[in-house]
Amino acid sequence: MSKAKDFYWSDEMVRTTEEIQECSLQTGGDKFGCIHPPLIRIPLCNVVPDELHLMLRITDKLEKNLIHSILRRDKLAERGNQRIEKNVYQHKLLQAMKKCGVTFSIWNKPDENGNLTDKYDWTSLMGADKKPSFTTFPTHLQNLFPQITLKL
């Protein structure tokens, strides 16, 4: 680590609830991670993060990034080669999830008129489906990404 363990808890680095309130009311990109004003003014030194829900939020973001990456690869592959099977990487992802024993699907989101859009939605992994996706899914990633990506 480049900083001491308690560096961010020093008096000049710790944010107050007033500073968080001010940052959340800023317009543009100067919010410094404060999207909404605090509902309850509890000093941050008295806040204990809920590690379980923090981990679940992080894994949901990773899942979203994985799916968007797969969908992007499919679009690039289809543009580059007209003879390639449609959604080949999406099918590989679904097969990998199936091997983990997880029911998972991805579909186009319809608009208010029922027409398909370029936006996608997918099965939300809950409870019993999350654990197998953590433990066995990483072994199936080698079929989805180039070797250079896996080494990073």
Coordinates of C-alpha atoms in Angstrom, one line a residue:
M1 CA 0.0 0.0 0.0
S2 CA 1.2 3.5 -0.8
K3 CA -0.6 5.1 2.1
A4 CA -0.5 4.4 5.8
K5 CA -3.4 2.3 7.1
D6 CA -5.1 5.3 8.8
F7 CA -4.3 7.9 6.2
Y8 CA -7.9 8.3 5.0
W9 CA -9.1 8.7 8.6
S10 CA -6.9 11.7 9.3
D11 CA -8.7 14.9 10.1
E12 CA -8.0 16.6 6.8
M13 CA -9.2 13.5 4.7
V14 CA -12.4 12.5 6.6
R15 CA -15.6 13.8 5.1
T16 CA -18.3 15.3 7.3
T17 CA -22.0 14.9 6.6
E18 CA -22.1 18.6 5.7
E19 CA -19.4 18.0 3.0
I20 CA -21.3 15.0 1.7
Q21 CA -24.5 17.1 1.6
E22 CA -22.7 19.9 -0.4
C23 CA -21.1 17.5 -2.8
S24 CA -24.5 15.8 -3.5
L25 CA -26.1 19.1 -4.4
Q26 CA -23.3 20.0 -6.9
T27 CA -24.2 19.9 -10.6
G28 CA -22.0 18.3 -13.2
G29 CA -19.2 15.8 -12.5
D30 CA -17.9 17.4 -9.2
K31 CA -20.0 15.2 -6.9
F32 CA -17.0 13.1 -5.7
G33 CA -19.1 10.0 -5.4
C34 CA -22.0 11.7 -3.5
I35 CA -25.0 11.0 -5.7
H36 CA -27.8 11.7 -3.1
P37 CA -27.8 13.7 0.1
P38 CA -27.6 11.7 3.3
L39 CA -31.0 10.6 4.7
I40 CA -29.8 10.5 8.2
R41 CA -26.9 12.6 9.4
I42 CA -24.7 10.0 11.1
P43 CA -21.0 10.8 11.3
L44 CA -19.0 8.4 9.0
C45 CA -16.8 7.3 12.0
N46 CA -20.0 5.7 13.4
V47 CA -20.9 3.8 10.2
V48 CA -20.0 0.1 9.8
P49 CA -20.3 -1.2 6.2
D50 CA -22.5 -4.2 5.7
E51 CA -19.9 -6.5 4.1
L52 CA -22.4 -9.0 2.7
H53 CA -24.5 -6.5 0.8
L54 CA -21.4 -4.7 -0.3
M55 CA -20.0 -7.9 -1.8
L56 CA -23.4 -8.6 -3.4
R57 CA -23.4 -5.1 -5.1
I58 CA -19.9 -5.6 -6.3
T59 CA -20.7 -9.0 -7.8
D60 CA -23.8 -7.6 -9.4
K61 CA -21.6 -5.0 -11.1
L62 CA -19.1 -7.6 -12.2
E63 CA -21.9 -9.7 -13.6
K64 CA -23.3 -6.7 -15.5
N65 CA -19.8 -5.9 -16.9
L66 CA -19.3 -9.6 -18.0
I67 CA -22.6 -9.7 -19.8
H68 CA -22.0 -6.3 -21.5
S69 CA -18.5 -7.5 -22.6
I70 CA -20.0 -10.7 -24.0
L71 CA -22.7 -8.8 -25.9
R72 CA -20.1 -6.4 -27.3
R73 CA -17.9 -9.3 -28.5
D74 CA -20.9 -10.8 -30.2
K75 CA -21.6 -7.5 -32.1
L76 CA -17.9 -7.1 -33.1
A77 CA -17.8 -10.8 -34.3
E78 CA -20.9 -10.4 -36.3
R79 CA -19.7 -7.2 -38.0
G80 CA -16.3 -8.7 -38.8
N81 CA -17.6 -12.1 -40.2
Q82 CA -21.0 -12.5 -41.8
R83 CA -20.7 -16.3 -41.7
I84 CA -20.3 -16.5 -37.9
E85 CA -23.2 -17.9 -35.8
K86 CA -25.3 -15.2 -34.3
N87 CA -24.7 -14.6 -30.5
V88 CA -22.0 -17.2 -30.3
Y89 CA -20.4 -15.8 -27.2
Q90 CA -23.7 -15.3 -25.5
H91 CA -24.5 -19.0 -26.1
K92 CA -21.1 -19.9 -24.6
L93 CA -21.9 -17.9 -21.5
L94 CA -25.3 -19.6 -21.2
Q95 CA -23.6 -23.0 -21.6
A96 CA -21.0 -22.1 -18.9
M97 CA -23.7 -21.1 -16.5
K98 CA -25.7 -24.3 -17.3
K99 CA -22.6 -26.4 -16.5
C100 CA -22.6 -24.6 -13.1
G101 CA -26.1 -25.8 -12.5
V102 CA -27.5 -22.2 -12.7
T103 CA -30.6 -21.3 -14.8
F104 CA -29.7 -18.2 -16.7
S105 CA -30.9 -16.4 -19.8
I106 CA -30.4 -13.1 -21.6
W107 CA -33.0 -11.4 -23.7
N108 CA -33.7 -8.1 -25.6
K109 CA -35.8 -5.6 -23.6
P110 CA -39.0 -4.6 -25.4
D111 CA -40.0 -0.9 -25.4
E112 CA -43.5 0.3 -24.4
N113 CA -44.9 -0.8 -27.7
G114 CA -43.5 -4.3 -27.5
N115 CA -40.8 -3.8 -30.1
L116 CA -37.4 -5.2 -29.4
T117 CA -34.7 -2.7 -28.5
D118 CA -30.9 -2.8 -28.4
K119 CA -31.1 -3.0 -24.6
Y120 CA -30.7 -6.3 -22.8
D121 CA -31.9 -7.8 -19.5
W122 CA -30.9 -11.1 -17.9
T123 CA -31.8 -13.4 -15.1
S124 CA -30.9 -12.0 -11.7
L125 CA -28.8 -14.5 -9.7
M126 CA -30.2 -14.9 -6.2
G127 CA -29.1 -16.9 -3.1
A128 CA -28.7 -20.5 -4.2
D129 CA -27.6 -19.4 -7.7
K130 CA -24.9 -17.0 -6.6
K131 CA -22.8 -19.5 -4.8
P132 CA -22.2 -22.0 -7.7
S133 CA -21.5 -19.0 -9.9
F134 CA -18.7 -17.9 -7.6
T135 CA -17.2 -21.3 -7.1
T136 CA -17.4 -23.2 -10.4
F137 CA -18.0 -20.5 -13.0
P138 CA -14.5 -19.1 -13.1
T139 CA -13.2 -22.4 -14.5
H140 CA -15.4 -21.9 -17.5
L141 CA -14.2 -18.4 -18.4
Q142 CA -11.4 -19.6 -20.6
N143 CA -13.9 -20.4 -23.4
L144 CA -15.4 -16.9 -23.2
F145 CA -12.3 -14.6 -23.3
P146 CA -9.0 -14.5 -25.1
Q147 CA -6.0 -15.8 -23.1
I148 CA -4.5 -12.3 -22.8
T149 CA -7.6 -11.1 -20.9
L150 CA -7.5 -14.1 -18.5
K151 CA -3.9 -13.3 -17.5
L152 CA -4.7 -9.7 -16.5

